Coordinates of C-alpha atoms in Angstrom, one line a residue:
M1 CA -6.1 34.7 -24.1
K2 CA -9.4 33.0 -25.2
R3 CA -11.3 31.3 -21.8
S4 CA -14.2 29.2 -21.3
F5 CA -15.9 30.1 -18.4
L6 CA -17.8 27.6 -16.7
L7 CA -21.7 28.6 -14.7
L8 CA -20.8 27.0 -11.2
P9 CA -24.1 24.7 -9.7
P10 CA -25.3 26.4 -7.1
S11 CA -24.6 22.8 -5.0
R12 CA -21.1 23.8 -5.0
L13 CA -21.4 27.6 -4.1
L14 CA -22.5 26.4 -1.2
L15 CA -19.5 23.9 -0.7
L16 CA -17.3 27.1 -0.4
L17 CA -19.1 29.6 2.1
P18 CA -17.5 28.4 5.1
L19 CA -14.2 28.7 3.8
L20 CA -14.4 32.4 1.2
V21 CA -17.0 34.8 1.0
L22 CA -18.4 34.9 -2.4
P23 CA -19.1 38.9 -4.5
V24 CA -22.7 39.1 -4.8
L25 CA -24.0 37.2 -7.8
T26 CA -26.5 39.3 -10.9
S27 CA -28.2 36.4 -13.1
A28 CA -25.5 37.3 -15.6
F29 CA -22.2 36.6 -13.4
V30 CA -20.6 33.7 -14.5
F31 CA -17.3 31.6 -12.9
P32 CA -13.9 31.3 -14.8
G33 CA -13.3 27.7 -15.3
F34 CA -9.9 27.1 -16.2
A35 CA -9.2 23.9 -17.9
Q36 CA -7.4 21.5 -20.0
A37 CA -5.0 24.0 -21.0
Q38 CA -2.3 24.9 -18.2
T39 CA -3.0 27.3 -15.9
R40 CA -0.9 30.3 -14.2
L41 CA -1.2 30.8 -10.3
M42 CA 1.5 33.8 -8.6
P43 CA 1.3 34.0 -5.9
L44 CA 2.0 37.1 -4.5
G45 CA 2.4 38.3 -1.0
D46 CA 4.9 39.2 1.6
S47 CA 7.2 36.5 3.7
I48 CA 4.1 34.6 4.4
T49 CA 4.1 34.1 0.7
H50 CA 8.1 34.3 0.2
G51 CA 9.6 31.4 3.4
G52 CA 12.2 31.7 5.1
Q53 CA 14.1 30.6 8.7
G54 CA 14.2 27.2 7.1
Y55 CA 9.9 26.9 6.6
C56 CA 8.7 26.9 2.3
A57 CA 5.4 28.9 2.9
Y58 CA 2.4 27.6 2.2
R59 CA 3.2 27.0 -1.4
Y60 CA 4.6 23.9 -1.5
E61 CA 2.1 21.7 0.2
L62 CA -0.4 23.4 -2.2
W63 CA 1.3 22.7 -5.2
F64 CA 1.8 19.2 -4.7
D65 CA -2.4 19.4 -3.2
L66 CA -2.7 20.9 -6.7
Q67 CA -0.6 17.8 -9.0
N68 CA -2.4 15.3 -7.0
G69 CA -6.0 16.8 -7.3
G70 CA -4.5 16.2 -11.3
Y71 CA -4.8 19.6 -12.5
N72 CA -2.1 21.2 -14.0
V73 CA -1.2 24.4 -13.2
D74 CA 2.3 26.2 -13.7
F75 CA 3.0 29.0 -10.2
V76 CA 4.6 31.6 -12.4
G77 CA 7.0 34.7 -10.6
R78 CA 10.3 35.9 -10.7
F79 CA 11.9 34.2 -8.3
D80 CA 12.1 31.0 -6.8
D81 CA 14.0 31.3 -3.4
T82 CA 13.4 31.5 0.2
N83 CA 14.4 34.8 1.7
S84 CA 16.6 32.6 4.1
G85 CA 18.2 29.8 0.7
D86 CA 16.7 26.3 0.7
P87 CA 14.5 25.1 3.1
T88 CA 14.7 22.8 5.7
A89 CA 15.8 19.4 3.5
A90 CA 14.0 17.1 5.9
W91 CA 10.4 18.5 6.0
Y92 CA 10.5 20.0 1.8
P93 CA 12.2 16.5 -0.4
D94 CA 11.1 17.5 -3.4
Y95 CA 11.9 21.3 -3.4
L96 CA 14.5 21.0 -5.7
T97 CA 12.8 18.8 -8.2
T98 CA 9.6 18.2 -9.0
F99 CA 7.8 21.2 -6.5
D100 CA 7.6 24.5 -8.9
R101 CA 9.1 27.3 -6.6
D102 CA 8.8 30.5 -8.7
H103 CA 7.0 33.3 -7.1
E104 CA 6.3 36.7 -6.3
G105 CA 7.0 36.7 -2.2
Y106 CA 8.2 39.4 -1.0
W107 CA 10.6 39.1 2.9
G108 CA 8.6 42.5 4.7
W109 CA 7.6 44.4 2.4
R110 CA 3.9 46.1 2.3
T111 CA 0.8 47.1 0.5
D112 CA 2.5 50.2 -0.8
E113 CA 6.2 48.4 -1.6
I114 CA 4.3 45.9 -3.4
E115 CA 2.0 48.3 -5.9
T116 CA 5.5 49.5 -7.2
I117 CA 6.1 46.5 -8.5
A118 CA 2.7 44.5 -9.1
M119 CA 2.4 45.8 -12.9
A120 CA 6.1 43.9 -14.1
A121 CA 5.1 40.9 -11.7
A122 CA 1.8 40.3 -13.5
T123 CA 4.1 41.6 -17.3
A124 CA 6.8 39.0 -17.0
G125 CA 4.2 36.1 -15.3
L126 CA 1.1 37.6 -16.8
P127 CA -0.9 35.1 -14.2
D128 CA -4.6 33.5 -15.3
I129 CA -5.3 33.9 -11.4
V130 CA -3.4 35.8 -8.3
L131 CA -3.1 34.9 -4.3
V132 CA -2.9 37.7 -2.2
H133 CA -1.9 37.2 1.2
L134 CA -0.6 41.1 2.2
G135 CA -1.0 43.8 5.0
T136 CA 0.4 41.8 8.0
N137 CA 3.7 44.3 7.7
D138 CA 1.0 47.2 7.0
I139 CA -0.7 47.5 10.7
G140 CA 3.2 45.8 12.2
Q141 CA 5.6 48.7 11.4
M142 CA 2.4 51.7 10.9
G143 CA -0.4 50.7 13.8
A144 CA -4.0 51.7 12.4
A145 CA -2.7 53.8 9.9
G146 CA -1.8 51.1 8.2
V147 CA -5.3 49.6 7.8
T148 CA -5.7 52.9 5.2
S149 CA -3.3 52.2 3.3
A150 CA -3.9 49.2 3.1
D151 CA -6.9 49.5 1.7
T152 CA -6.1 52.3 -0.6
N153 CA -2.6 50.7 -2.2
L154 CA -4.4 47.2 -2.3
R155 CA -6.9 49.2 -5.0
A156 CA -4.0 49.7 -6.9
I157 CA -2.8 46.3 -6.9
I158 CA -5.6 44.8 -8.4
G159 CA -6.1 48.1 -10.7
N160 CA -2.0 47.3 -11.8
L161 CA -2.9 43.5 -12.6
R162 CA -5.7 44.1 -14.7
S163 CA -4.1 47.3 -16.5
V164 CA -1.8 44.0 -17.9
V165 CA -4.5 41.3 -17.4
P166 CA -7.2 42.4 -17.9
N167 CA -9.8 38.9 -17.0
V168 CA -7.7 37.9 -14.8
T169 CA -8.9 36.3 -11.3
I170 CA -7.7 37.6 -8.0
L171 CA -8.1 35.2 -4.4
L172 CA -7.8 38.3 -2.0
A173 CA -7.1 37.0 1.7
Q174 CA -7.7 37.5 5.1
V175 CA -4.7 37.3 6.9
T176 CA -3.9 35.1 9.4
P177 CA -3.2 36.7 12.9
I178 CA -0.2 37.4 14.8
G179 CA 0.7 35.9 18.0
P180 CA 3.6 37.6 20.8
G181 CA 6.8 36.9 19.4
S182 CA 7.8 40.2 17.9
S183 CA 6.8 44.0 17.2
Y184 CA 4.4 43.9 15.6
F185 CA 2.7 42.4 18.7
A186 CA 1.8 45.4 19.7
N187 CA -0.8 46.1 16.3
A188 CA -1.8 42.3 16.6
A189 CA -5.2 43.8 17.4
Q190 CA -5.2 45.9 13.8
V191 CA -6.4 42.4 12.0
G192 CA -9.5 42.5 12.2
P193 CA -10.0 46.1 11.1
L194 CA -7.8 45.1 8.4
N195 CA -9.7 41.7 7.3
A196 CA -12.5 44.1 7.3
V197 CA -11.2 46.2 4.9
I198 CA -10.5 43.3 2.5
A199 CA -13.3 42.0 2.7
A200 CA -15.1 45.5 1.1
I201 CA -11.6 45.9 -1.2
A202 CA -13.5 42.4 -2.1
A203 CA -16.9 43.9 -3.3
D204 CA -16.0 46.5 -4.0
S205 CA -13.3 45.6 -7.2
T206 CA -15.1 42.3 -8.2
S207 CA -16.2 42.1 -11.3
A208 CA -17.5 39.5 -13.8
Q209 CA -14.4 40.1 -16.5
S210 CA -11.8 39.5 -13.7
P211 CA -13.8 38.6 -10.9
V212 CA -11.7 39.3 -6.9
I213 CA -12.7 36.3 -4.5
L214 CA -12.4 36.9 -0.5
V215 CA -10.5 34.2 1.0
D216 CA -10.7 33.9 4.8
Q217 CA -7.3 33.1 6.2
N218 CA -7.5 34.0 9.0
S219 CA -10.9 31.8 10.9
G220 CA -9.9 27.6 11.1
F221 CA -5.4 29.4 12.2
D222 CA -4.5 28.5 15.3
L223 CA -1.8 30.4 17.3
G224 CA -1.2 28.1 19.5
T225 CA -0.4 25.2 17.2
M226 CA 0.0 26.3 13.2
M227 CA 2.7 29.7 14.4
Q228 CA 6.3 29.6 14.4
S229 CA 7.6 31.4 18.2
D230 CA 7.4 35.3 16.1
G231 CA 4.5 35.0 15.7
L232 CA 4.0 35.6 11.7
H233 CA 5.1 32.7 10.1
P234 CA 3.1 30.2 9.5
N235 CA 5.4 26.7 10.9
L236 CA 4.0 22.9 9.3
L237 CA 0.6 22.8 10.7
G238 CA 0.5 26.2 9.6
E239 CA 1.2 26.1 6.1
S240 CA -1.1 23.3 5.6
Q241 CA -3.8 24.8 7.4
M242 CA -3.2 27.4 4.4
A243 CA -3.5 25.4 1.4
D244 CA -6.0 23.4 2.7
V245 CA -7.9 27.1 2.1
W246 CA -6.1 28.1 -0.9
F247 CA -6.7 24.1 -2.5
A248 CA -10.7 25.1 -1.3
V249 CA -11.5 28.5 -3.9
L250 CA -8.8 26.5 -6.4
D251 CA -10.6 23.0 -6.2
S252 CA -14.6 25.2 -6.9
L253 CA -12.6 27.4 -10.0
L254 CA -10.3 25.0 -12.0
V255 CA -11.4 21.4 -14.3
P256 CA -9.9 18.3 -12.9
G257 CA -7.2 17.7 -16.1
N258 CA -5.1 13.9 -16.3
I259 CA -4.0 12.5 -13.2
P260 CA -0.1 11.7 -13.6
P261 CA 0.4 7.7 -12.9
T262 CA 2.7 7.0 -10.1
A263 CA 6.3 4.6 -10.1
A264 CA 7.8 2.8 -7.5
I265 CA 11.1 0.1 -7.9
T266 CA 10.9 -3.4 -6.2
A267 CA 13.6 -4.7 -7.2
P268 CA 16.5 -4.3 -5.9
T269 CA 16.7 -2.2 -2.9
D270 CA 18.2 1.1 -2.1
G271 CA 22.0 0.4 -1.6
S272 CA 21.8 -2.7 -2.8
T273 CA 25.9 -3.5 -3.8
F274 CA 26.7 -6.1 -7.0
A275 CA 30.2 -7.3 -8.6
A276 CA 31.1 -6.1 -11.5
P277 CA 30.7 -6.7 -13.8
A278 CA 27.2 -6.9 -12.6
T279 CA 23.8 -8.2 -14.3
I280 CA 21.0 -6.4 -12.7
T281 CA 17.4 -6.8 -12.7
I282 CA 15.1 -3.7 -11.9
T283 CA 11.7 -4.0 -11.5
A284 CA 9.0 -1.5 -11.0
D285 CA 5.3 -1.4 -10.0
A286 CA 3.1 1.3 -11.4
S287 CA -0.8 2.6 -12.4
D288 CA -2.6 5.2 -13.4
S289 CA -5.7 6.6 -11.2
D290 CA -8.0 7.5 -14.1
G291 CA -6.4 5.3 -16.9
S292 CA -3.4 3.3 -17.5
V293 CA -0.3 2.8 -17.9
T294 CA 1.5 2.2 -21.7
E295 CA 4.9 2.0 -20.9
V296 CA 7.5 2.0 -18.3
A297 CA 11.0 3.8 -18.5
F298 CA 13.2 2.6 -16.1
Y299 CA 16.9 5.2 -15.9
A300 CA 20.7 4.5 -14.0
D301 CA 21.3 8.3 -13.9
S302 CA 20.1 10.4 -17.0
T303 CA 20.5 7.5 -19.1
L304 CA 17.8 5.4 -20.6
L305 CA 18.3 1.3 -19.9
G306 CA 15.3 0.8 -21.7
L307 CA 11.6 0.7 -21.6
D308 CA 8.5 -1.8 -20.5
A309 CA 5.0 -1.3 -21.9
T310 CA 4.0 -4.6 -20.1
A311 CA 3.3 -5.1 -16.4
P312 CA 4.8 -6.6 -14.3
Y313 CA 7.8 -3.8 -15.6
E314 CA 11.2 -4.9 -15.6
I315 CA 14.3 -4.9 -18.0
E316 CA 17.9 -6.5 -17.2
W317 CA 20.2 -4.4 -17.3
T318 CA 23.4 -6.3 -18.3
S319 CA 27.3 -5.9 -18.0
V320 CA 27.2 -3.1 -15.5
P321 CA 30.9 -1.5 -14.6
T322 CA 32.1 -0.4 -11.4
G323 CA 29.5 2.3 -10.5
V324 CA 27.2 3.9 -8.1
Y325 CA 24.0 4.2 -9.4
A326 CA 20.5 6.3 -8.6
L327 CA 17.9 3.4 -10.7
T328 CA 14.5 5.4 -11.1
A329 CA 10.9 4.8 -13.4
V330 CA 9.4 7.0 -14.9
A331 CA 5.8 5.4 -16.4
E332 CA 3.8 7.3 -18.6
D333 CA -0.2 6.9 -19.1
D334 CA -2.9 6.2 -21.9
S335 CA -2.8 10.6 -22.2
G336 CA 1.2 11.2 -22.2
A337 CA 1.3 12.6 -18.7
S338 CA 4.5 10.6 -16.4
R339 CA 5.7 10.8 -13.1
I340 CA 9.1 9.8 -12.0
S341 CA 9.6 7.2 -9.3
S342 CA 11.8 8.0 -6.0
A343 CA 15.5 7.3 -7.2
V344 CA 17.2 3.4 -6.0
T345 CA 20.6 3.6 -5.4
V346 CA 23.2 1.0 -6.1
S347 CA 26.4 0.1 -5.9
V348 CA 29.0 -1.8 -8.6
L349 CA 32.2 -3.0 -6.7
P350 CA 35.1 -1.6 -8.2
F351 CA 37.2 -4.4 -10.2
T352 CA 38.5 -2.4 -12.8
G353 CA 41.7 -4.8 -13.2
G354 CA 44.9 -7.3 -11.5
T355 CA 44.5 -10.4 -10.6
P356 CA 41.9 -11.1 -7.8
L357 CA 41.1 -12.5 -4.6
T358 CA 38.3 -13.1 -3.6
V359 CA 37.1 -14.8 0.1
P360 CA 33.7 -15.8 -1.0
N361 CA 33.0 -17.7 1.8
P362 CA 32.3 -21.1 0.5
S363 CA 35.4 -22.6 3.1
F364 CA 33.2 -23.1 5.7
E365 CA 32.2 -25.7 5.5
D366 CA 33.1 -29.1 4.0
P367 CA 32.9 -30.1 1.1
V368 CA 32.8 -27.0 -0.1
R369 CA 29.4 -24.8 -1.0
T370 CA 29.2 -20.9 -2.0
D371 CA 26.8 -19.0 -0.9
S372 CA 27.5 -15.3 -1.7
Q373 CA 25.8 -14.2 -4.6
L374 CA 29.7 -11.8 -5.2
A375 CA 31.8 -15.3 -4.5
S376 CA 34.0 -16.2 -7.9
G377 CA 36.9 -18.4 -7.9
P378 CA 37.9 -21.0 -5.6
G379 CA 38.0 -19.9 -1.8
V380 CA 41.3 -19.1 0.1
I381 CA 39.9 -19.0 3.9
G382 CA 42.9 -21.5 5.9
G383 CA 40.2 -21.5 8.5
W384 CA 38.4 -19.2 11.2
T385 CA 40.5 -18.9 14.8
F386 CA 38.2 -17.3 18.0
A387 CA 39.2 -15.3 20.8
G388 CA 37.3 -13.3 23.7
T389 CA 36.5 -11.4 26.2
A390 CA 32.3 -13.8 27.6
S391 CA 33.1 -15.6 30.3
T392 CA 32.4 -18.0 27.6
F393 CA 31.9 -17.1 23.7
T394 CA 31.5 -19.9 21.0
G395 CA 31.9 -19.8 17.4
I396 CA 30.7 -22.4 15.0
F397 CA 30.7 -22.4 11.7
N398 CA 26.8 -23.5 9.8
P399 CA 24.9 -23.3 12.3
P400 CA 22.8 -25.9 12.7
E401 CA 18.7 -25.8 11.7
E402 CA 17.8 -27.4 15.9
S403 CA 20.4 -24.3 17.7
Y404 CA 18.6 -21.7 15.5
P405 CA 15.6 -22.6 14.1
G406 CA 14.8 -20.6 11.1
A407 CA 18.8 -18.7 11.2
G408 CA 21.8 -21.0 10.0
G409 CA 21.7 -24.4 8.3
N410 CA 19.1 -25.3 6.5
G411 CA 16.8 -22.7 7.6
T412 CA 17.9 -18.9 6.0
P413 CA 16.6 -15.8 7.3
A414 CA 15.0 -13.1 4.4
G415 CA 17.3 -10.8 3.1
A416 CA 20.8 -13.2 4.0
D417 CA 22.3 -16.0 1.9
S418 CA 23.4 -18.0 4.8
A419 CA 23.9 -17.7 8.8
N420 CA 27.7 -18.9 8.0
V421 CA 29.7 -18.1 11.2
A422 CA 28.3 -17.7 14.5
F423 CA 29.2 -15.8 17.7
L424 CA 27.8 -17.2 21.3
F425 CA 27.9 -15.0 24.0
H426 CA 26.4 -18.0 26.4
N427 CA 27.4 -15.3 29.2
G428 CA 28.3 -12.5 28.0
G429 CA 27.5 -8.7 29.2
P430 CA 28.1 -5.6 29.1
G431 CA 30.6 -4.3 26.1
D432 CA 31.6 -8.2 25.7
S433 CA 33.3 -9.4 22.0
V434 CA 34.3 -12.3 20.9
S435 CA 36.0 -12.0 17.2
A436 CA 37.0 -14.1 14.5
A437 CA 40.8 -14.3 12.9
M438 CA 41.3 -15.2 9.4
L439 CA 44.5 -15.3 7.7
L440 CA 44.4 -15.1 4.0
T441 CA 46.4 -17.1 1.4
D442 CA 48.2 -13.5 -0.3
T443 CA 50.1 -11.1 0.9
L444 CA 49.9 -7.2 0.5
A445 CA 51.3 -6.3 -3.0
A446 CA 51.9 -3.3 -4.0
D447 CA 50.9 0.0 -6.1
S448 CA 47.1 -2.6 -5.3
E449 CA 44.2 -1.6 -3.9
Y450 CA 42.1 -3.0 -1.6
M451 CA 38.1 -3.6 -0.4
L452 CA 37.3 -5.5 1.9
T453 CA 33.3 -6.0 1.8
V454 CA 31.9 -8.1 4.4
A455 CA 27.8 -8.5 5.4
I456 CA 27.1 -8.6 9.7
G457 CA 23.7 -9.4 10.4
R458 CA 21.5 -10.9 13.5
F459 CA 19.6 -13.7 13.9
L460 CA 15.4 -13.3 14.4
P461 CA 14.8 -12.1 18.0
D462 CA 12.5 -15.1 18.9
Q463 CA 14.3 -17.7 17.6
P464 CA 17.4 -19.3 20.9
Y465 CA 19.8 -17.7 21.7
A466 CA 19.1 -15.0 19.1
F467 CA 19.3 -11.1 20.6
S468 CA 17.6 -7.7 19.0
T469 CA 20.4 -5.7 20.0
Y470 CA 24.6 -5.7 20.1
G471 CA 26.7 -3.2 20.6
G472 CA 28.4 -2.9 17.3
Y473 CA 31.1 -4.1 15.5
R474 CA 34.9 -4.0 14.0
I475 CA 36.9 -4.9 10.9
E476 CA 39.9 -4.8 10.5
L477 CA 42.3 -6.1 7.3
L478 CA 45.9 -5.8 8.6
A479 CA 49.6 -6.8 6.4
G480 CA 52.0 -9.1 8.6
G481 CA 50.2 -7.9 11.8
T482 CA 50.1 -3.9 11.5
V483 CA 46.2 -2.3 10.5
I484 CA 46.5 -1.3 7.4
A485 CA 42.4 -0.4 6.9
E486 CA 40.1 -0.9 10.1
S487 CA 35.8 0.0 9.9
V488 CA 34.3 1.3 13.3
D489 CA 30.1 1.2 13.3
E490 CA 27.4 0.7 15.8
I491 CA 24.2 -0.8 14.7
D492 CA 21.4 -1.6 16.4
P493 CA 18.4 -3.7 14.3
P494 CA 15.1 -2.6 14.4
T495 CA 13.5 -4.8 16.9
G496 CA 12.0 -8.5 15.1
A497 CA 13.3 -8.2 11.3
F498 CA 16.8 -9.2 10.3
R499 CA 19.1 -6.9 9.2
D500 CA 22.5 -7.1 7.8
A501 CA 24.9 -3.9 7.8
Y502 CA 28.0 -3.9 5.8
A503 CA 30.8 -3.2 6.0
Y504 CA 34.3 -1.3 3.5
V505 CA 37.4 -1.1 4.4
A506 CA 40.1 -0.5 1.5
S507 CA 43.5 0.1 1.8
N508 CA 46.2 1.0 -0.5
G509 CA 49.0 -1.1 -1.5
V510 CA 52.6 1.3 -1.2
N511 CA 53.6 0.6 1.9
P512 CA 57.5 -1.0 1.1
G513 CA 57.4 -1.7 4.8
L514 CA 54.4 -3.9 4.6
I515 CA 55.1 -4.9 0.3
G516 CA 54.6 -9.2 0.3
L517 CA 53.8 -9.8 4.6
P518 CA 50.8 -12.0 4.4
L519 CA 46.9 -10.6 4.5
S520 CA 44.2 -11.1 7.4
I521 CA 41.0 -9.9 8.2
R522 CA 40.1 -10.1 12.4
L523 CA 36.1 -9.5 12.6
D524 CA 35.0 -8.1 16.1
I525 CA 31.5 -7.9 17.4
S526 CA 30.8 -7.1 21.1
A527 CA 27.5 -8.1 22.6
I528 CA 24.8 -5.6 25.2
D529 CA 24.3 -8.3 27.4
A530 CA 23.5 -12.6 27.7
P531 CA 22.7 -14.3 25.9
R532 CA 23.3 -12.8 22.8
S533 CA 24.2 -13.9 18.9
S534 CA 25.7 -13.0 15.4
H535 CA 27.2 -14.1 12.3
F536 CA 28.2 -11.9 9.6
D537 CA 28.1 -13.6 6.3
N538 CA 29.3 -12.4 2.1
V539 CA 33.7 -12.0 2.6
R540 CA 35.3 -10.1 -0.1
L541 CA 38.6 -9.2 -1.0
A542 CA 38.7 -7.7 -3.6
R543 CA 42.9 -6.5 -5.1
N544 CA 43.1 -3.6 -8.0
L545 CA 45.2 -1.9 -10.0
I546 CA 45.8 1.5 -9.4
P547 CA 48.0 4.4 -11.1
T548 CA 51.8 3.5 -10.9
G549 CA 53.7 6.6 -9.9
V550 CA 51.1 8.2 -7.5
Q551 CA 52.6 7.4 -3.9
V552 CA 49.7 8.2 -1.9
A553 CA 51.4 7.5 1.1
G554 CA 53.9 9.7 0.4
G555 CA 51.7 12.2 -0.5
T556 CA 53.9 13.0 -4.2
A557 CA 52.9 11.9 -7.8
D558 CA 54.5 11.6 -10.8
A559 CA 51.9 14.0 -12.9
G560 CA 54.5 14.0 -15.5
G561 CA 53.7 18.1 -15.8
G562 CA 50.2 18.3 -17.6
E563 CA 46.8 18.9 -17.0
S564 CA 45.2 15.0 -17.5
A565 CA 46.3 15.6 -13.9
D566 CA 43.2 16.9 -12.7
A567 CA 41.4 13.8 -13.3
L568 CA 42.8 12.0 -10.4
L569 CA 40.3 11.7 -7.7
H570 CA 39.7 9.4 -5.3
A571 CA 37.8 8.3 -2.4
S572 CA 38.4 5.5 -0.5
P573 CA 36.7 2.9 0.6
N574 CA 33.4 3.7 -1.8
P575 CA 30.7 3.2 -0.7
F576 CA 31.6 3.6 3.1
N577 CA 30.8 3.8 7.0
P578 CA 31.6 5.9 8.7
A579 CA 34.9 7.9 6.9
T580 CA 36.7 7.9 2.9
T581 CA 39.4 9.0 2.1
I582 CA 39.7 11.3 -0.3
R583 CA 42.7 12.4 -3.0
F584 CA 43.5 14.3 -5.1
T585 CA 46.6 15.6 -7.1
V586 CA 47.0 19.3 -8.0
P587 CA 49.3 19.8 -10.6
R588 CA 50.4 23.3 -9.9
S589 CA 50.1 25.0 -7.0
G590 CA 46.5 27.5 -6.5
P591 CA 43.4 28.0 -4.7
V592 CA 41.4 24.7 -4.6
T593 CA 37.8 24.0 -4.3
L594 CA 36.3 20.2 -3.6
A595 CA 32.5 20.1 -2.1
I596 CA 30.6 18.2 -1.6
Y597 CA 26.6 17.6 -3.1
D598 CA 23.7 16.1 -2.9
L599 CA 21.2 14.6 -6.5
R600 CA 19.3 17.9 -6.0
G601 CA 22.5 19.4 -6.3
R602 CA 22.5 21.6 -3.4
L603 CA 25.2 22.4 -1.2
V604 CA 26.2 20.0 1.9
E605 CA 29.7 20.8 2.7
S606 CA 32.1 22.4 2.1
L607 CA 35.7 20.9 2.2
I608 CA 38.3 23.0 0.4
D609 CA 37.2 26.5 -0.4
G610 CA 39.2 27.9 -2.4
E611 CA 42.6 26.7 -0.1
F612 CA 46.2 27.2 -1.7
R613 CA 47.9 23.6 -2.1
A614 CA 50.9 23.4 -3.3
A615 CA 51.8 20.9 -6.1
G616 CA 51.1 16.9 -5.4
T617 CA 48.6 15.0 -4.4
H618 CA 46.8 15.1 -1.1
R619 CA 44.3 13.3 1.1
L620 CA 41.8 14.3 3.7
Q621 CA 39.7 11.8 6.1
Y622 CA 35.2 13.3 4.9
R623 CA 33.7 11.7 8.1
P624 CA 30.0 12.7 7.4
D625 CA 26.2 13.8 10.1
S626 CA 25.1 13.3 6.2
P627 CA 21.9 10.1 6.4
S628 CA 23.0 7.3 4.1
G629 CA 22.6 8.2 0.0
L630 CA 24.6 9.1 -2.8
Y631 CA 26.2 12.1 -3.8
F632 CA 28.7 14.1 -5.3
L633 CA 31.9 15.6 -4.6
R634 CA 33.7 18.3 -6.9
Y635 CA 37.2 18.8 -7.5
T636 CA 37.5 22.5 -8.4
R637 CA 40.8 23.9 -9.4
G638 CA 40.5 27.0 -11.9
H639 CA 38.3 25.6 -15.1
H640 CA 39.0 22.1 -14.1
K641 CA 36.6 20.5 -12.4
R642 CA 35.9 16.5 -11.8
T643 CA 33.2 14.8 -10.0
E644 CA 33.2 10.9 -8.4
R645 CA 30.1 9.9 -6.3
I646 CA 30.4 8.4 -3.2
T647 CA 27.1 6.4 -1.4
L648 CA 27.7 6.9 1.8
L649 CA 26.0 3.4 3.7
K650 CA 25.1 4.1 7.5

């Protein structure tokens, strides 16, 4: 590999002195300047490099520091894991996506063990730069003898790396301190002698062709705030400290390249819902700090929807079918670099066939006025009746502006289509509630599934009769007075902001005893203390045909003996909160696997793990503790696999 060389000015060298000790320079000595072409970095070490116990090690933050600095680098190594599987997702959100996980970290290994694999690691990775942090296990397991052992083995490791890549640059770290929490603490006093030996190795081993640069990972590392409870492994703050020290050295060696642009979808917002066939306008912001954005590509999952080369970046996605989609935008700059935005999940409500029954909320006032974006066709609301436990309460349609300034009537709060029905708790107390009931002009039909969507919100807290919290809500779909589906949730909107909480309630219409009976909807909203008020809006009930011959309630299926019956995998409601019912068909008795995965392909929960299931249709309820988002429900039977996207809205 050819390299260009860059002689560093003295001012650049002086900036490094607080963080690293440089080898003695001769007049002919130069540092390699890694520029333009991708530079291969190999993290080589023990558990502090490997990561585990929910942590990823310094590698994660260092990678993104280098990316944000515009450096074109590639982490190399034969491993891409931590010692305990994937780290805590909330701490490392991009671990499985844009983070380069490759490394040569070995949990619990001493330098004599690393010496045996150093040549193979270099052969596989062909690194330009190797980041070495080793010796902690030597002194932890061997005491003072470990210092002598590390001296011999670190020199051998450097020789093995050079035997494969003669001009490799080695960043040799003095190790982090050892604190109480493990048996290693008995040998914590050996950290000082070990680091003195490491400094001597760097000075003795460096050369013009293959520099060895001493990196001080010890001085700024605070045991009280930067270490896990075991006294050996860095916590998040410690990982950040180590990454900063590594980056300061690399920043002196690497020549910045092009910094990728940034992209963010601004509309629609995450969790937005639409009615099929939908038209969705997608807009994005994109910018480039060291150039210009040439185009923005819009994707739904992995499907390219369109390109826009001019700001404001926007496309219109038409005739969108029922489903849940992860929307992303990819910005590309004038140097060919690109970056993907965070995903925005949207749901297009199912409407697959049959005669629709829609409650679009137009008949809350006279003359009829449709206010909901989901509305289609005439309203079928015959009127609402109110009841409650509060000592006094009122239910009103379209509250006038003088009663709810900025909330109802002629004024509409931000984020709401309107405030069509309000519950007023004039003297409501904790646990008191007001309910509204409405009888539909339709009856429960066979071989149908009903999806009820209700948006529940609150008025601005600084307005009259407004409130900052309330106890929650219950939505029920009834047939002949019998509850056939319900959703119960507790909502605590943030103070000072309007918020809608969407409830989805679905029910199949195959119960023979209820078919033909009138449908009704009931909404209950409870108070915390008085005075309180709330509203609901966007009431929509859609009736869809479900496959004929499938008796969900009875747990049987007309599979016809064919393998195609495996295709019946369905979660309803979807989107859902807090629970959904999953039904799946097993055409032949045998082992079945049913599992939930997130967008990055990580297993979230195993619902059925290779368990025997008899032939027929089965149902189970899924009530996750996971955060809101898009997930994948995967069914496996032998070689047959089916996947359905599901969305949890909290």
